[in-house]
């Protein structure tokens, strides 16, 4: 049975989508079947794989959530080894948050559809939106664990208690097994003293939950989505590609692989 990991932070621009794409692709190169779930109404993960072609997708995650079509009809096999995508091809996903706001069991929608395909994959990664609304609560309800991305900046830990409180609420209400998969430091600039200070602060806060792998600032990571490629395929010798492969190995080791 596959493991479902939500990649989250209530802030935008801290590497959630980059990590979903590149960690998933790196695990794919190591022989692990991965499903990447675009659960952000902005659909950046989908754009990073499909580019403008996403506009011709007729069925996406919203159709699966609303039970218009079976989830297997919406999953796309990408051209990258062992990587499949559950796309968000339009902004209709945002309407789910309001449409089902007062529906009993609304937080279970994503869990119900992912449970149907959980056995088909080794890892399922959910790219969460930069907020702590209904969509994030759905993602946490469906997930076994949460991987938190933290940008290497002065305000990295600011507001993090709100995210942890939301995870605790989900643990009490709908998913008692959910835990923290790990904490990933992203966009690290080794030239600054601030970066080293932030790493120290994060390790003091989370102790052994912080990954040894640190994702550096890397131009290739910024460029790769515009070519509809994960970094491993766009620039395999770059620091960004090497870091995500190391992270994939660390994730495997922590899960007994």
CSV table of C-alpha atoms in Angstrom, one decimal:
chain,number,residue,atom,x,y,z
A,1,UNK,CA,0.0,0.0,0.0
A,2,UNK,CA,1.3,3.4,-0.9
A,3,UNK,CA,2.1,6.2,1.5
A,4,UNK,CA,0.3,9.6,1.1
A,5,UNK,CA,2.3,12.6,2.0
A,6,UNK,CA,0.9,16.2,1.9
A,7,UNK,CA,3.5,18.8,1.1
A,8,UNK,CA,2.4,21.9,3.0
A,9,UNK,CA,3.1,25.4,4.3
A,10,UNK,CA,0.5,28.1,4.7
A,11,UNK,CA,2.9,30.5,2.9
A,12,UNK,CA,3.3,30.7,-0.8
A,13,UNK,CA,6.6,30.6,-2.6
A,14,UNK,CA,8.4,28.3,-0.1
A,15,UNK,CA,9.0,25.4,-2.5
A,16,UNK,CA,5.9,23.2,-2.1
A,17,UNK,CA,5.3,22.7,-5.8
A,18,UNK,CA,9.0,22.5,-6.6
A,19,UNK,CA,9.4,19.8,-4.0
A,20,UNK,CA,6.3,17.8,-5.1
A,21,UNK,CA,7.5,17.7,-8.6
A,22,UNK,CA,11.2,17.0,-8.0
A,23,UNK,CA,10.9,14.7,-5.1
A,24,UNK,CA,8.3,12.7,-6.9
A,25,UNK,CA,10.4,12.5,-10.1
A,26,UNK,CA,13.6,11.6,-8.1
A,27,UNK,CA,11.8,8.8,-6.4
A,28,UNK,CA,10.6,7.7,-9.8
A,29,UNK,CA,14.2,7.4,-11.1
A,30,UNK,CA,14.8,5.2,-8.1
A,31,UNK,CA,12.1,2.8,-9.2
A,32,UNK,CA,9.2,4.0,-7.0
A,33,UNK,CA,5.8,4.5,-8.5
A,34,UNK,CA,4.7,8.0,-7.6
A,35,UNK,CA,1.4,9.9,-8.0
A,36,UNK,CA,1.6,13.7,-7.8
A,37,UNK,CA,-1.7,15.4,-6.8
A,38,UNK,CA,-2.2,19.0,-7.8
A,39,UNK,CA,-4.5,20.3,-5.0
A,40,UNK,CA,-3.8,24.0,-5.5
A,41,UNK,CA,-6.4,25.9,-7.5
A,42,UNK,CA,-3.5,27.8,-9.2
A,43,UNK,CA,-2.6,24.6,-10.9
A,44,UNK,CA,1.1,25.3,-11.0
A,45,UNK,CA,2.1,21.7,-10.6
A,46,UNK,CA,0.1,20.8,-13.6
A,47,UNK,CA,1.5,23.7,-15.7
A,48,UNK,CA,5.0,22.5,-14.7
A,49,UNK,CA,4.4,19.2,-16.4
A,50,UNK,CA,2.0,20.0,-19.2
A,51,UNK,CA,2.5,23.7,-20.0
A,52,UNK,CA,-0.2,25.2,-22.2
A,53,UNK,CA,-1.4,21.6,-23.0
A,54,UNK,CA,-3.3,21.6,-19.6
A,55,UNK,CA,-6.0,23.7,-21.2
A,56,UNK,CA,-7.1,20.8,-23.4
A,57,UNK,CA,-7.6,18.4,-20.4
A,58,UNK,CA,-11.3,17.6,-20.2
A,59,UNK,CA,-11.3,15.8,-16.8
A,60,UNK,CA,-9.2,16.7,-13.8
A,61,UNK,CA,-9.2,16.4,-10.0
A,62,UNK,CA,-12.4,18.5,-9.6
A,63,UNK,CA,-14.3,15.9,-11.6
A,64,UNK,CA,-13.0,13.1,-9.5
A,65,UNK,CA,-13.7,15.0,-6.2
A,66,UNK,CA,-17.3,15.7,-7.3
A,67,UNK,CA,-17.7,12.1,-8.4
A,68,UNK,CA,-18.4,13.1,-12.0
A,69,UNK,CA,-15.8,10.6,-13.2
A,70,UNK,CA,-13.7,7.8,-11.6
A,71,UNK,CA,-10.3,9.0,-10.3
A,72,UNK,CA,-8.5,6.6,-12.6
A,73,UNK,CA,-9.9,8.4,-15.6
A,74,UNK,CA,-8.3,11.6,-14.5
A,75,UNK,CA,-4.8,10.4,-13.8
A,76,UNK,CA,-2.2,11.1,-16.5
A,77,UNK,CA,1.0,9.0,-16.9
A,78,UNK,CA,3.8,11.5,-17.6
A,79,UNK,CA,6.7,10.8,-19.9
A,80,UNK,CA,9.0,10.6,-16.8
A,81,UNK,CA,9.9,7.3,-15.2
A,82,UNK,CA,7.2,6.0,-12.7
A,83,UNK,CA,5.6,9.4,-12.4
A,84,UNK,CA,1.8,10.0,-12.8
A,85,UNK,CA,-0.1,13.2,-12.3
A,86,UNK,CA,-3.6,14.0,-11.0
A,87,UNK,CA,-4.0,17.4,-12.6
A,88,UNK,CA,-5.8,20.6,-11.6
A,89,UNK,CA,-6.4,21.9,-15.2
A,90,UNK,CA,-8.6,24.8,-14.4
A,91,UNK,CA,-9.6,27.0,-11.5
A,92,UNK,CA,-12.7,25.0,-10.8
A,93,UNK,CA,-10.9,23.4,-7.8
A,94,UNK,CA,-11.4,26.7,-5.9
A,95,UNK,CA,-15.2,26.3,-6.2
A,96,UNK,CA,-15.1,23.0,-4.3
A,97,UNK,CA,-14.0,24.8,-1.2
A,98,UNK,CA,-17.2,27.0,-1.2
A,99,UNK,CA,-19.5,24.5,-2.8
A,100,UNK,CA,-19.0,21.9,-0.1
A,101,UNK,CA,-18.3,24.3,2.8
A,102,UNK,CA,-21.4,23.3,4.7
A,103,UNK,CA,-21.6,19.6,3.6
A,104,UNK,CA,-21.1,16.9,6.3
A,105,UNK,CA,-18.0,14.9,5.7
A,106,UNK,CA,-16.6,17.5,3.3
A,107,UNK,CA,-13.1,16.9,4.6
A,108,UNK,CA,-13.2,13.3,3.5
A,109,UNK,CA,-13.6,14.0,-0.3
A,110,UNK,CA,-10.0,13.7,-1.2
A,111,UNK,CA,-9.4,10.7,1.0
A,112,UNK,CA,-12.2,8.8,-0.5
A,113,UNK,CA,-10.9,9.1,-4.1
A,114,UNK,CA,-7.2,8.6,-3.2
A,115,UNK,CA,-8.0,5.4,-1.2
A,116,UNK,CA,-9.2,3.9,-4.5
A,117,UNK,CA,-5.7,4.2,-6.1
A,118,UNK,CA,-3.5,4.0,-3.0
A,119,UNK,CA,-2.4,0.5,-3.8
A,120,UNK,CA,-1.3,1.5,-7.3
A,121,UNK,CA,1.6,3.6,-6.1
A,122,UNK,CA,4.5,3.6,-3.6
A,123,UNK,CA,4.1,7.3,-2.8
A,124,UNK,CA,1.4,9.8,-3.4
A,125,UNK,CA,2.3,13.5,-2.9
A,126,UNK,CA,-0.3,16.2,-2.5
A,127,UNK,CA,0.7,19.7,-3.5
A,128,UNK,CA,-1.3,21.8,-1.0
A,129,UNK,CA,-2.5,25.3,-1.5
A,130,UNK,CA,-0.8,28.3,0.3
A,131,UNK,CA,-3.6,28.5,2.9
A,132,UNK,CA,-5.2,26.5,5.7
A,133,UNK,CA,-8.7,26.4,4.4
A,134,UNK,CA,-10.9,23.4,3.5
A,135,UNK,CA,-8.6,22.1,0.7
A,136,UNK,CA,-5.6,21.9,3.1
A,137,UNK,CA,-7.8,20.2,5.7
A,138,UNK,CA,-8.9,17.7,3.0
A,139,UNK,CA,-5.3,17.0,2.1
A,140,UNK,CA,-4.3,16.4,5.8
A,141,UNK,CA,-7.3,14.1,6.3
A,142,UNK,CA,-6.2,12.1,3.3
A,143,UNK,CA,-2.5,12.0,4.2
A,144,UNK,CA,-0.5,9.7,6.3
A,145,UNK,CA,2.0,12.4,7.0
A,146,UNK,CA,2.8,16.0,6.2
A,147,UNK,CA,6.1,17.2,4.8
A,148,UNK,CA,6.7,20.9,5.7
A,149,UNK,CA,8.8,23.1,3.4
A,150,UNK,CA,10.5,26.1,5.0
A,151,UNK,CA,12.3,28.8,3.0
A,152,UNK,CA,15.6,29.7,4.3
A,153,UNK,CA,14.6,33.3,5.3
A,154,UNK,CA,14.2,35.4,8.4
A,155,UNK,CA,10.5,34.8,8.7
A,156,UNK,CA,10.7,31.0,8.1
A,157,UNK,CA,9.1,30.0,11.4
A,158,UNK,CA,6.6,32.8,11.6
A,159,UNK,CA,3.0,31.5,11.5
A,160,UNK,CA,4.1,27.9,11.6
A,161,UNK,CA,2.2,27.3,14.9
A,162,UNK,CA,-1.0,27.9,12.9
A,163,UNK,CA,0.0,25.1,10.5
A,164,UNK,CA,0.8,22.7,13.3
A,165,UNK,CA,-2.4,23.6,15.1
A,166,UNK,CA,-4.4,22.8,12.0
A,167,UNK,CA,-2.6,19.4,11.7
A,168,UNK,CA,-3.5,18.8,15.4
A,169,UNK,CA,-7.1,19.6,14.8
A,170,UNK,CA,-7.3,17.2,11.9
A,171,UNK,CA,-5.6,14.5,14.1
A,172,UNK,CA,-8.4,15.0,16.7
A,173,UNK,CA,-11.3,15.2,14.3
A,174,UNK,CA,-10.7,13.0,11.3
A,175,UNK,CA,-7.2,11.5,11.0
A,176,UNK,CA,-5.8,10.3,14.3
A,177,UNK,CA,-2.8,8.7,12.6
A,178,UNK,CA,-1.4,11.8,10.8
A,179,UNK,CA,2.2,12.7,11.7
A,180,UNK,CA,5.0,14.9,10.5
A,181,UNK,CA,7.0,13.2,7.7
A,182,UNK,CA,9.8,15.8,7.9
A,183,UNK,CA,10.8,19.4,7.6
A,184,UNK,CA,12.7,20.5,4.4
A,185,UNK,CA,14.7,23.7,4.2
A,186,UNK,CA,14.5,25.2,0.7
A,187,UNK,CA,16.1,28.1,-1.2
A,188,UNK,CA,19.2,28.0,0.9
A,189,UNK,CA,21.9,30.5,0.0
A,190,UNK,CA,25.3,29.4,1.5
A,191,UNK,CA,26.7,32.9,1.0
A,192,UNK,CA,24.7,34.4,3.7
A,193,UNK,CA,25.0,34.1,7.5
A,194,UNK,CA,21.2,34.3,7.7
A,195,UNK,CA,20.8,31.0,6.0
A,196,UNK,CA,22.9,29.2,8.6
A,197,UNK,CA,21.0,30.9,11.4
A,198,UNK,CA,17.7,29.9,10.0
A,199,UNK,CA,18.9,26.3,9.7
A,200,UNK,CA,19.9,26.4,13.4
A,201,UNK,CA,16.6,27.8,14.4
A,202,UNK,CA,14.6,25.2,12.5
A,203,UNK,CA,16.7,22.3,13.9
A,204,UNK,CA,16.2,23.7,17.4
A,205,UNK,CA,12.4,23.8,16.8
A,206,UNK,CA,11.9,20.5,15.1
A,207,UNK,CA,14.9,18.5,16.3
A,208,UNK,CA,15.4,15.2,14.4
A,209,UNK,CA,12.5,15.9,12.0
A,210,UNK,CA,14.6,18.2,9.8
A,211,UNK,CA,16.1,16.5,6.8
A,212,UNK,CA,19.8,16.5,6.4
A,213,UNK,CA,19.3,17.4,2.8
A,214,UNK,CA,19.0,21.2,2.2
A,215,UNK,CA,17.6,22.5,-1.1
A,216,UNK,CA,19.8,25.3,-2.5
A,217,UNK,CA,18.8,28.3,-4.5
A,218,UNK,CA,19.4,27.1,-8.0
A,219,UNK,CA,18.6,28.7,-11.4
A,220,UNK,CA,17.8,25.3,-12.9
A,221,UNK,CA,15.0,24.7,-10.3
A,222,UNK,CA,13.4,27.9,-11.5
A,223,UNK,CA,13.9,27.2,-15.2
A,224,UNK,CA,12.8,23.5,-15.3
A,225,UNK,CA,9.0,24.0,-15.0
A,226,UNK,CA,9.0,26.4,-18.1
A,227,UNK,CA,10.4,23.4,-20.0
A,228,UNK,CA,7.8,21.0,-18.5
A,229,UNK,CA,10.5,19.0,-16.8
A,230,UNK,CA,11.5,18.1,-13.3
A,231,UNK,CA,15.1,19.2,-12.6
A,232,UNK,CA,16.5,15.7,-12.8
A,233,UNK,CA,15.6,15.6,-16.5
A,234,UNK,CA,16.3,19.3,-17.3
A,235,UNK,CA,19.7,19.6,-15.7
A,236,UNK,CA,20.7,16.3,-13.9
A,237,UNK,CA,24.1,17.6,-12.8
A,238,UNK,CA,22.9,20.8,-11.2
A,239,UNK,CA,23.0,21.3,-7.5
A,240,UNK,CA,19.2,21.3,-7.4
A,241,UNK,CA,18.9,17.9,-9.1
A,242,UNK,CA,21.6,16.3,-6.9
A,243,UNK,CA,19.8,17.7,-3.8
A,244,UNK,CA,16.4,16.3,-4.7
A,245,UNK,CA,17.9,12.8,-5.4
A,246,UNK,CA,19.6,12.9,-2.0
A,247,UNK,CA,16.3,13.9,-0.4
A,248,UNK,CA,14.5,11.0,-2.2
A,249,UNK,CA,17.1,8.6,-0.7
A,250,UNK,CA,16.6,10.2,2.7
A,251,UNK,CA,12.8,9.8,2.4
A,252,UNK,CA,13.2,6.1,1.4
A,253,UNK,CA,15.5,5.5,4.3
A,254,UNK,CA,13.2,7.0,6.8
A,255,UNK,CA,10.4,4.8,5.4
A,256,UNK,CA,12.4,1.6,5.7
A,257,UNK,CA,13.4,1.3,2.1
